Every structure is written in C-alpha cells, then in structure tokens.
CSV table of C-alpha atoms in Angstrom, one decimal:
chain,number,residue,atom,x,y,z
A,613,UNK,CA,29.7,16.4,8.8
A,614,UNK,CA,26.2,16.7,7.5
A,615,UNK,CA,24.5,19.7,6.0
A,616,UNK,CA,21.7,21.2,8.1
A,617,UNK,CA,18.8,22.2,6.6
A,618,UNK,CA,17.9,25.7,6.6
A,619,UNK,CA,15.0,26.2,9.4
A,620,UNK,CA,11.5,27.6,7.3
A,621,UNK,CA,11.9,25.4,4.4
A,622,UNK,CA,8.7,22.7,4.3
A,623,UNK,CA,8.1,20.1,2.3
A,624,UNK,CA,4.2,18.6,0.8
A,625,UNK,CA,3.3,15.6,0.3
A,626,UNK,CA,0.3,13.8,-1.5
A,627,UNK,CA,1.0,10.4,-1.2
A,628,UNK,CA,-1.8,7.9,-2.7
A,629,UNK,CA,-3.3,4.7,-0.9
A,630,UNK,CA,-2.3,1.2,-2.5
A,631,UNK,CA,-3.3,-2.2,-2.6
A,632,UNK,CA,-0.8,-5.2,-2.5
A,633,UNK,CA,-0.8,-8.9,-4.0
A,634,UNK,CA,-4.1,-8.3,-6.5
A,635,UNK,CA,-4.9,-11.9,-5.8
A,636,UNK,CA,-2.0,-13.9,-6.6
A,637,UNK,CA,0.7,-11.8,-6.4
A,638,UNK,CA,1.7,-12.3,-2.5
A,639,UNK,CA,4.0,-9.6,-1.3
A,640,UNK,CA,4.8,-9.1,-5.1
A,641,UNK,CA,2.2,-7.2,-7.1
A,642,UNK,CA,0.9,-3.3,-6.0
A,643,UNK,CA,-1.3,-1.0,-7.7
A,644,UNK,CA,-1.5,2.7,-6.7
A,645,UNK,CA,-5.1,3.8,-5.9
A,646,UNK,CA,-6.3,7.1,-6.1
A,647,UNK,CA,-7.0,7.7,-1.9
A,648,UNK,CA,-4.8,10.5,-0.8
A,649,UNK,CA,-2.9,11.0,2.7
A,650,UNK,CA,-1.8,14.9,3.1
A,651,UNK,CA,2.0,15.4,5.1
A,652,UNK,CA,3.5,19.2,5.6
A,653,UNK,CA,7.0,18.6,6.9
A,654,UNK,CA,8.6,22.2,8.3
A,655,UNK,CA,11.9,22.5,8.9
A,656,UNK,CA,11.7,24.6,12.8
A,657,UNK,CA,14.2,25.6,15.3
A,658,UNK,CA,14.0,23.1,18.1
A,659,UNK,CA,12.5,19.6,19.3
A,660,UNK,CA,9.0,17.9,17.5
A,661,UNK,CA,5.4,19.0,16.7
A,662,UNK,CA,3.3,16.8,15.4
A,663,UNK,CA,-0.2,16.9,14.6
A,664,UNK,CA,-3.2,14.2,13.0
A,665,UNK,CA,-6.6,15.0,11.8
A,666,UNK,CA,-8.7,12.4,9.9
A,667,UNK,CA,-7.9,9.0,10.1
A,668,UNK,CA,-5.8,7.6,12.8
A,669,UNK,CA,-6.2,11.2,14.8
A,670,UNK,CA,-6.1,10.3,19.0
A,671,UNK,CA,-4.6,6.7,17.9
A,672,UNK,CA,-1.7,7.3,16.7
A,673,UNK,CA,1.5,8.5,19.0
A,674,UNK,CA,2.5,12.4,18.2
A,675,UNK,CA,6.5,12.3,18.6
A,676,UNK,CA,9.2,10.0,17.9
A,677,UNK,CA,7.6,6.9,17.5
A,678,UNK,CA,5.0,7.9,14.5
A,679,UNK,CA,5.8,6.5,11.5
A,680,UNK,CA,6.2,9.5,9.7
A,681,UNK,CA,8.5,10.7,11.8
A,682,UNK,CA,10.8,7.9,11.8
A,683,UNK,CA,10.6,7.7,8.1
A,684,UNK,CA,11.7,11.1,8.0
A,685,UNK,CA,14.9,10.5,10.4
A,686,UNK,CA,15.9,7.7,8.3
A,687,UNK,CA,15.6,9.6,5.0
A,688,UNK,CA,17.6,12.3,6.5
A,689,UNK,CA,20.2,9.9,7.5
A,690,UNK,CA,20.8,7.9,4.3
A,691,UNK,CA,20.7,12.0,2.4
A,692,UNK,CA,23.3,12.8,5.2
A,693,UNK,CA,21.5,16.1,6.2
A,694,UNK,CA,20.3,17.0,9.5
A,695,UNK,CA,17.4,19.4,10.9
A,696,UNK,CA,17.6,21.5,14.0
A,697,UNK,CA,13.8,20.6,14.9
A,698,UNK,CA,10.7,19.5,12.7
A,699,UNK,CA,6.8,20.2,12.5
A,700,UNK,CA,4.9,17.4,10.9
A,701,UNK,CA,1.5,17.8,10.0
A,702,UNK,CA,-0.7,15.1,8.7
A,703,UNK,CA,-3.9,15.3,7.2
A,704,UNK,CA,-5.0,11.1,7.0
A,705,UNK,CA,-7.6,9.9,4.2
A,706,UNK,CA,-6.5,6.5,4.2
A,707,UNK,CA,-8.2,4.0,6.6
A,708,UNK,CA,-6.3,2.6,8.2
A,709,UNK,CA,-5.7,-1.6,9.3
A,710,UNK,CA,-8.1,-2.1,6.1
A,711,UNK,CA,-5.5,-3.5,3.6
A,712,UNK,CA,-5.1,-0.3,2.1
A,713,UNK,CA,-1.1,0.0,2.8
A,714,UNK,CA,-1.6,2.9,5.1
A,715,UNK,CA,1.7,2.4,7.0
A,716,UNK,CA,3.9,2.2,3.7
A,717,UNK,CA,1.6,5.6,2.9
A,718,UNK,CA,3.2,6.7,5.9
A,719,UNK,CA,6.8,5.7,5.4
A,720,UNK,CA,6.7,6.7,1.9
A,721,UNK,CA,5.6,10.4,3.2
A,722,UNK,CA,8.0,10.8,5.5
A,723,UNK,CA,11.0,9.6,2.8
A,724,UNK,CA,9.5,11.7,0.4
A,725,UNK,CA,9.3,14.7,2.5
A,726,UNK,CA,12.8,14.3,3.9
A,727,UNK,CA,13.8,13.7,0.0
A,728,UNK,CA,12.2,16.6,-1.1
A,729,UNK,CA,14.0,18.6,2.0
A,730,UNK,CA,17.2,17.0,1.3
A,731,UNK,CA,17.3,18.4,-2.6
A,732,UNK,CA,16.3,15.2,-4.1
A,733,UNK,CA,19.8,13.5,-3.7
A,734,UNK,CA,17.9,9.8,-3.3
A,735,UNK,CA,17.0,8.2,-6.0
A,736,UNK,CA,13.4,6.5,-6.4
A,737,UNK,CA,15.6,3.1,-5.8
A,738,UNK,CA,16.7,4.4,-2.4
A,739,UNK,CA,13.5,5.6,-1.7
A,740,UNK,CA,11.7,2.3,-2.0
A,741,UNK,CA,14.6,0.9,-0.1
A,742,UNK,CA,13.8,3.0,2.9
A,743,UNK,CA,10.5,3.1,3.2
A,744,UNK,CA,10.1,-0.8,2.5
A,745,UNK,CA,12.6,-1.4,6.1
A,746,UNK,CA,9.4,-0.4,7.4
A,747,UNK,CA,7.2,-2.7,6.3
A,748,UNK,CA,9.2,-6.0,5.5
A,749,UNK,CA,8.0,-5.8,1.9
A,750,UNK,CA,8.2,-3.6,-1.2
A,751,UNK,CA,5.1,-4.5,-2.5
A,752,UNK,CA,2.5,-1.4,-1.2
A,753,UNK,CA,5.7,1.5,-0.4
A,754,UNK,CA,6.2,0.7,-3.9
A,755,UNK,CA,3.6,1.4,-5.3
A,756,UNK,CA,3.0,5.0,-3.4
A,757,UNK,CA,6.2,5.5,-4.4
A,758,UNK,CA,6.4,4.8,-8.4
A,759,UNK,CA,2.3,5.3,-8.8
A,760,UNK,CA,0.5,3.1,-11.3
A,761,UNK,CA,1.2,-0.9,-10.5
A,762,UNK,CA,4.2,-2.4,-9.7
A,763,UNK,CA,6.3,-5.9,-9.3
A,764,UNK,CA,8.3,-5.6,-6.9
A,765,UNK,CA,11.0,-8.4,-5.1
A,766,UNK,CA,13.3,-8.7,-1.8
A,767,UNK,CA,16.9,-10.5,-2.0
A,768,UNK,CA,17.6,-11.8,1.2
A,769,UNK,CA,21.6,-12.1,2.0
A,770,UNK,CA,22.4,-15.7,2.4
A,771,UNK,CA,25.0,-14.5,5.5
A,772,UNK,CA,22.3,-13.7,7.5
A,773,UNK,CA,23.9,-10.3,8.5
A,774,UNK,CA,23.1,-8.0,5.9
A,775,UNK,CA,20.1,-6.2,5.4
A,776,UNK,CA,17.4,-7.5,3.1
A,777,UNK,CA,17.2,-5.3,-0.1
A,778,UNK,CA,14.0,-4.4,-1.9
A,779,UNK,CA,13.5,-3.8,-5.4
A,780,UNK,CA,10.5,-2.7,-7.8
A,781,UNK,CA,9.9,-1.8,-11.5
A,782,UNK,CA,6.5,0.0,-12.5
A,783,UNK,CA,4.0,-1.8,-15.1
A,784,UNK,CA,1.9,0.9,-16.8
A,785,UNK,CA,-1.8,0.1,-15.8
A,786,UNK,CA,-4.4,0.0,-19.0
A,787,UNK,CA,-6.3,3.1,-19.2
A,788,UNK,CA,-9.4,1.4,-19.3
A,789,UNK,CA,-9.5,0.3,-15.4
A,790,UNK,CA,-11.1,1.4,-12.3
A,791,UNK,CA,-10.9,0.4,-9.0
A,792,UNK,CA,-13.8,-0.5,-6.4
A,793,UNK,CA,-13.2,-0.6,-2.8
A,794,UNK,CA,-15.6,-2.1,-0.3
A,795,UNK,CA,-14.2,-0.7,3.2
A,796,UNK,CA,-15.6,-2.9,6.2
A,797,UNK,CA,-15.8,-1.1,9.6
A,798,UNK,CA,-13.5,-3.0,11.3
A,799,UNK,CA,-9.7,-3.2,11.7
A,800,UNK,CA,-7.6,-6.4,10.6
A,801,UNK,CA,-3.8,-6.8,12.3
A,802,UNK,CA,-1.7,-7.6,9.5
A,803,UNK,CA,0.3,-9.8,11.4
A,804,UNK,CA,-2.8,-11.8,12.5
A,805,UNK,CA,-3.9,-12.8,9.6
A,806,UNK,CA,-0.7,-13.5,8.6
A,807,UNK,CA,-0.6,-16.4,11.5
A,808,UNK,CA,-3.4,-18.6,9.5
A,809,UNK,CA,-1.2,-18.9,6.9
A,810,UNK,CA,0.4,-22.3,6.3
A,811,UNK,CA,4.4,-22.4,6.6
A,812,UNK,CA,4.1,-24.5,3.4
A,813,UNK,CA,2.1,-25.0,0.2
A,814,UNK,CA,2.0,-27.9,-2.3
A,815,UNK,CA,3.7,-27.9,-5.2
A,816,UNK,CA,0.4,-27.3,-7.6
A,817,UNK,CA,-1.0,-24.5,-5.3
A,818,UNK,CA,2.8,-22.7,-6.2
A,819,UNK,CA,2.3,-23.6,-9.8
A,820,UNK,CA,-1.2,-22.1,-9.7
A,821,UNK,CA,-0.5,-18.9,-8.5
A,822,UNK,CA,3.1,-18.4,-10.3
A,823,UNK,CA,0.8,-19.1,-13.7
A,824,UNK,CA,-1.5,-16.5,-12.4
A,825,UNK,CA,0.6,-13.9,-11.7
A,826,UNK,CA,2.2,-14.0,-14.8
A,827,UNK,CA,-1.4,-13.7,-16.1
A,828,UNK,CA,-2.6,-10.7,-14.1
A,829,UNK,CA,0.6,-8.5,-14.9
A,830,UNK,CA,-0.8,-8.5,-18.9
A,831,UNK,CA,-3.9,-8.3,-17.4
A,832,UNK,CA,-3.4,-4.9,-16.0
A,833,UNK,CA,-1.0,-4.0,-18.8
A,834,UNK,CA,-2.5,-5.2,-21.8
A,835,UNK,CA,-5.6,-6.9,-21.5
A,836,UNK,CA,-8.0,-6.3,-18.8
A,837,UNK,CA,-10.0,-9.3,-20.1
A,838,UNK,CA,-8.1,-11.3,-18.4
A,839,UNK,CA,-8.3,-9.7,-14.8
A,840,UNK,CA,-10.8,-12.2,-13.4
A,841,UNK,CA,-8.8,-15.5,-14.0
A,842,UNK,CA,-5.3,-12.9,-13.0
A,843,UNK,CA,-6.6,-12.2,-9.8
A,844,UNK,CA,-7.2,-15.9,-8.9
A,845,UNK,CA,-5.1,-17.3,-5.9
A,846,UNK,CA,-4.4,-20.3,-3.6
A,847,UNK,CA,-1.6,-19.4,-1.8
A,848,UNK,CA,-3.6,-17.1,0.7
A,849,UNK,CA,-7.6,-15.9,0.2
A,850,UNK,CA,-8.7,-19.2,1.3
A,851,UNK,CA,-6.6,-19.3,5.0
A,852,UNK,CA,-7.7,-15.7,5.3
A,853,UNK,CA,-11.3,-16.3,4.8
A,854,UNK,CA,-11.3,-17.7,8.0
A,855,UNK,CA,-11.0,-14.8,10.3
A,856,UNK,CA,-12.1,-12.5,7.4
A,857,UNK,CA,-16.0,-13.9,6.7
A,858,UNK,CA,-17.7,-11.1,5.3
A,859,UNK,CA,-14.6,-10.3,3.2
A,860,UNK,CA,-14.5,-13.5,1.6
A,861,UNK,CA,-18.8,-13.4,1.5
A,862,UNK,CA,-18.0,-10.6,-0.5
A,863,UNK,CA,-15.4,-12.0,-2.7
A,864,UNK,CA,-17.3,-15.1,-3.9
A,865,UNK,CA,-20.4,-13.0,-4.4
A,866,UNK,CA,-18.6,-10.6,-6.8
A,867,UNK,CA,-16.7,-13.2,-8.4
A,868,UNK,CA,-19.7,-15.1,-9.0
A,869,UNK,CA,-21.0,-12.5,-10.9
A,870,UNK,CA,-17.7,-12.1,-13.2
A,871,UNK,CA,-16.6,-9.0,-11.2
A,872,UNK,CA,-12.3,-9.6,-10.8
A,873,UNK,CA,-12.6,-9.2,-7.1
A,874,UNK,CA,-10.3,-10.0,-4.6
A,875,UNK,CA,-8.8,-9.4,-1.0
A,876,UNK,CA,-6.3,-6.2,-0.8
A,877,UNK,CA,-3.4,-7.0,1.4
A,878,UNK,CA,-4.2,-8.9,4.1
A,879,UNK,CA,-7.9,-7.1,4.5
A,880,UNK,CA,-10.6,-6.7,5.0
A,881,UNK,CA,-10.8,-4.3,2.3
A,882,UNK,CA,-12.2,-6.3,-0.9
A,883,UNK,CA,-10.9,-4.6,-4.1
A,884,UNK,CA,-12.6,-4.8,-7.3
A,885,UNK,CA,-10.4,-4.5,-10.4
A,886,UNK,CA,-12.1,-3.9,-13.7
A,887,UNK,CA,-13.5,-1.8,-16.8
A,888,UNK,CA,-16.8,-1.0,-15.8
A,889,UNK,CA,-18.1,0.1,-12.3
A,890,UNK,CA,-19.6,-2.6,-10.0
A,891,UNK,CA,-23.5,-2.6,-10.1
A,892,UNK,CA,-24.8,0.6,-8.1
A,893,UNK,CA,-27.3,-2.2,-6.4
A,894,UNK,CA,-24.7,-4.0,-5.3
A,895,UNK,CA,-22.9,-1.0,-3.4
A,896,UNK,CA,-26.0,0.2,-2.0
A,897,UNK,CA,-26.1,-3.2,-0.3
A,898,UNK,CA,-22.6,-2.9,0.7
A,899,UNK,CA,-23.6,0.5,2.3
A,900,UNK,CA,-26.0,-0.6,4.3
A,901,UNK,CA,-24.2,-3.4,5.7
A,902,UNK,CA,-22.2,-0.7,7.1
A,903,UNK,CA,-19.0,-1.1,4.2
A,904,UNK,CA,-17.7,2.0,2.6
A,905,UNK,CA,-17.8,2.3,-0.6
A,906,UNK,CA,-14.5,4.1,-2.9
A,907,UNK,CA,-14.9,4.0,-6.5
A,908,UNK,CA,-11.2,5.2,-7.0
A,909,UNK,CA,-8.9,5.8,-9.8
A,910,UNK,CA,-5.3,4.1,-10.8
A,911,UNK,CA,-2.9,7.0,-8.9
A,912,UNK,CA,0.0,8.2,-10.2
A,913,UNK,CA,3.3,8.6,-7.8
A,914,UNK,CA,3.9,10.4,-4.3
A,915,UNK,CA,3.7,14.4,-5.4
A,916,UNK,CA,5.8,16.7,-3.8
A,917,UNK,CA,6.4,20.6,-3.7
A,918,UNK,CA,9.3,22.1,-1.6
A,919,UNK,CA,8.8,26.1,-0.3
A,920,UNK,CA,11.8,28.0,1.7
C-alpha cells in the first residue's frame, strides 16, 4: 500500500529551458539555458486545480491531460506515494513550439515536484527516465534535469515489448560561453518537421556528423574554439530549412560571419553558441523582423524547495 502524502505540503520548482542536438548531435546532445518555467505543486484535500499564466495560458488544458500533471502522476507512481487531491500552479517563461524543450520543461517539473513531495526516493537516473517517456528522447528532459550540457542515449529492447530506456551523463560547459537565442513569432510542430526528414542518410553524411559530435562535446568542454566547426551538421538543418526559411536565413547569415549558430531542436528558434555576444546590430535587426531576442546564460539543474 502506498504512503499518502500529507495534504499542505507543496513543492517549487524552477526548471530551466534547453536546447537539443547543438547541430550535430540529433536527439543526443542538450545544453541547459538559463529561461526559467515556475511550478508550485500543493498537496490539497480533494480532486485538481490548475492554473497558467505566461506562456501557453488559455492554450493549454487545466486538468488531467496537462503535462504537468501527468508527469506528476507518474512520478508519484514509480515513488509509490499517493495524494488525496493536488493544486498545480504554473508560472510559463518558456515559449513554447520554438525549439526550446518546453514540454520536457514541463515533464521535468512535474517529476521534480512529485520527487521533491515524495522525499527524494528517485534518483536523477529515474528522473530522466520518467520524464523522457514523455518525449521519446532524453536529450532536452535531460538536460533540465542535470543543468549544464548533456549526452544523452536510448536502448531500445530488441523484443519489442519492453519499454525503451533513456540514459544521460552531464559534460561541464566552459565558463567562457553564452548563449544567444533568436525567438521567431511563430510556432513549429515538432512532429512536422520531423516528416521532411529522410528515413535514410548516406554513409558520409553519418560519418560527418559522428566526427562532429565528437568535436562539439570538447567544444563545449574544453575548447570553445572549436564550436563553429562542432556545431556543423548534415543529418538534419538542411531538410529542415525547408519549412523553416527564415531560420535557416538566419543560420547561414550568422555562420557566415563565424558566429557557431545553429537550429535548436527542431525550431525555429536559432541558437548561437559562443564566447562573445552576437553583434548588437545584428539583434536589433532580428528585433525588428519581429524575432525575440534572449542573450541567456548556461543553467544549472531543476531547483527545488519543499514546505509542509
């Protein structure tokens, strides 16, 4: 039988923003950035409150269904405790649909809350396990998870049967880097612009980017000199610059100029990733052209404070 959890206790969460693949690094390769998402779990007597302001508020469904939420239940499941009701409140930074793992934000809050209400009995392992069920991929949960970058990597059971497990181990990101987002104004579906991808590359395009994500992990770690060549790819930019034109405008126009820029997640948010700022020109352009502009920090992991 589980233990319930006493009603008044709350949980709250600061769980940071993250971009995945950093160029070549598809579904492997997160970074933390320093764009916050707020989450007050409350342990109450009965049934399910749950409220959004900022992003995603009158978009997003306010019971079962919201991610959150079902992060939560899942957390409580695997921690074998239970709740008598819950009040979730969400305070959303994050845009969300850009690329900037928003969802996995969300599942990570929710297991982290749950976690936190639980007495920490799950381990940061488990935690990325759960919250990456949500997502199909480890690659942004764990990053908001662990904080800094990450490699991360799913085993898939040959039985077809068993659930896929994910895995992730942090890389410690060099002091010296800062991150640049250019935010476009519109939304991108994951899952579309994952359909223009091709169900097979060639052999030298696999090559290419295995080479290069070897390259950007010292890149990140070691030498930041090398971030412009690490976050080279040809596994997925150029399908995506199809239906994502003023991303990849945006891409080749920093690149050109020696900026390490490239597309975070599956967009449209273009990420810069480097040791000086981009030109101030240059994001007063982006401005205008209706992007927004976040000149963000490395984050460190998902903070959370328990009270009752």
């Amino acid at each position: 039988m589980s233990t319930e959890i006493p009603v008044g206790r709350t949980a709250t969460v600061k769980v940071p923003a993250s971009s995945a693949n950093l160029g070549p690094g598809f579904d492997t390769l997160g970074l933390a950035v320093g764009l916050y998402d707020h989450v007050v779990v409350e342990v109450i007597d009965s049934g399910l409150e749950v409220e959004v302001t900022g992003e995603g508020a009158g978009e997003v469904p306010l019971d079962e269904r919201h991610l959150v939420v079902r992060a939560i239940r899942e957390a409580l499941k695997v921690a074998d405790v239970s709740v008598r009701g819950l009040k979730v409140r969400c305070q959303n930074s994050i845009p969300q649909s850009r690329g900037l793992g928003s969802s996995a934000s969300a599942a990570v809050a929710g297991v982290a809350a749950a976690n936190a209400l639980a007495g920490n009995t799950l381990s940061d392992q488990q935690m990325v396990q759960i919250a990456s069920t949500f997502e199909g991929h480890p690659d942004n949960a764990a990053a908001s998870i662990l904080g800094s970058g990450v490699v991360s990597w799913t085993n898939v059971p040959i039985d077809g049967r068993t659930a896929p497990q994910y895995f992730a181990a942090p890389i410690n990101v060099h002091p010296d880097i800062v991150v640049t987002a250019l935010v476009p104004d519109f939304h991108a579906s994951t899952e579309a612009v994952r359909r223009v991808l091709p169900s097979d590359i060639s052999h030298l395009d696999a090559r290419f980017n295995v080479s290069r994500t070897a390259v950007m992990t010292v890149a990140l770690r070691d030498d930041p000199s090398l971030l412009l060549e690490g976050t080279r790819d040809r596994m997925h930019q150029t399908y995506r610059a199809e239906v994502l034109p003023v991303t990849a405008e945006w891409i080749n126009r920093l690149r050109n100029l020696g900026y390490p820029a490239f597309l975070s997640g599956a967009g449209p948010t273009v990420m810069v990733l480097d040791t000086k700022p981009v030109a101030s020109e240059l994001l007063e352009e982006a401005r205008q052209r209706g992007m927004r502009v976040l000149e963000l920090e490395v984050a460190g992991p998902v903070e959370v404070s328990v009270s009752g």
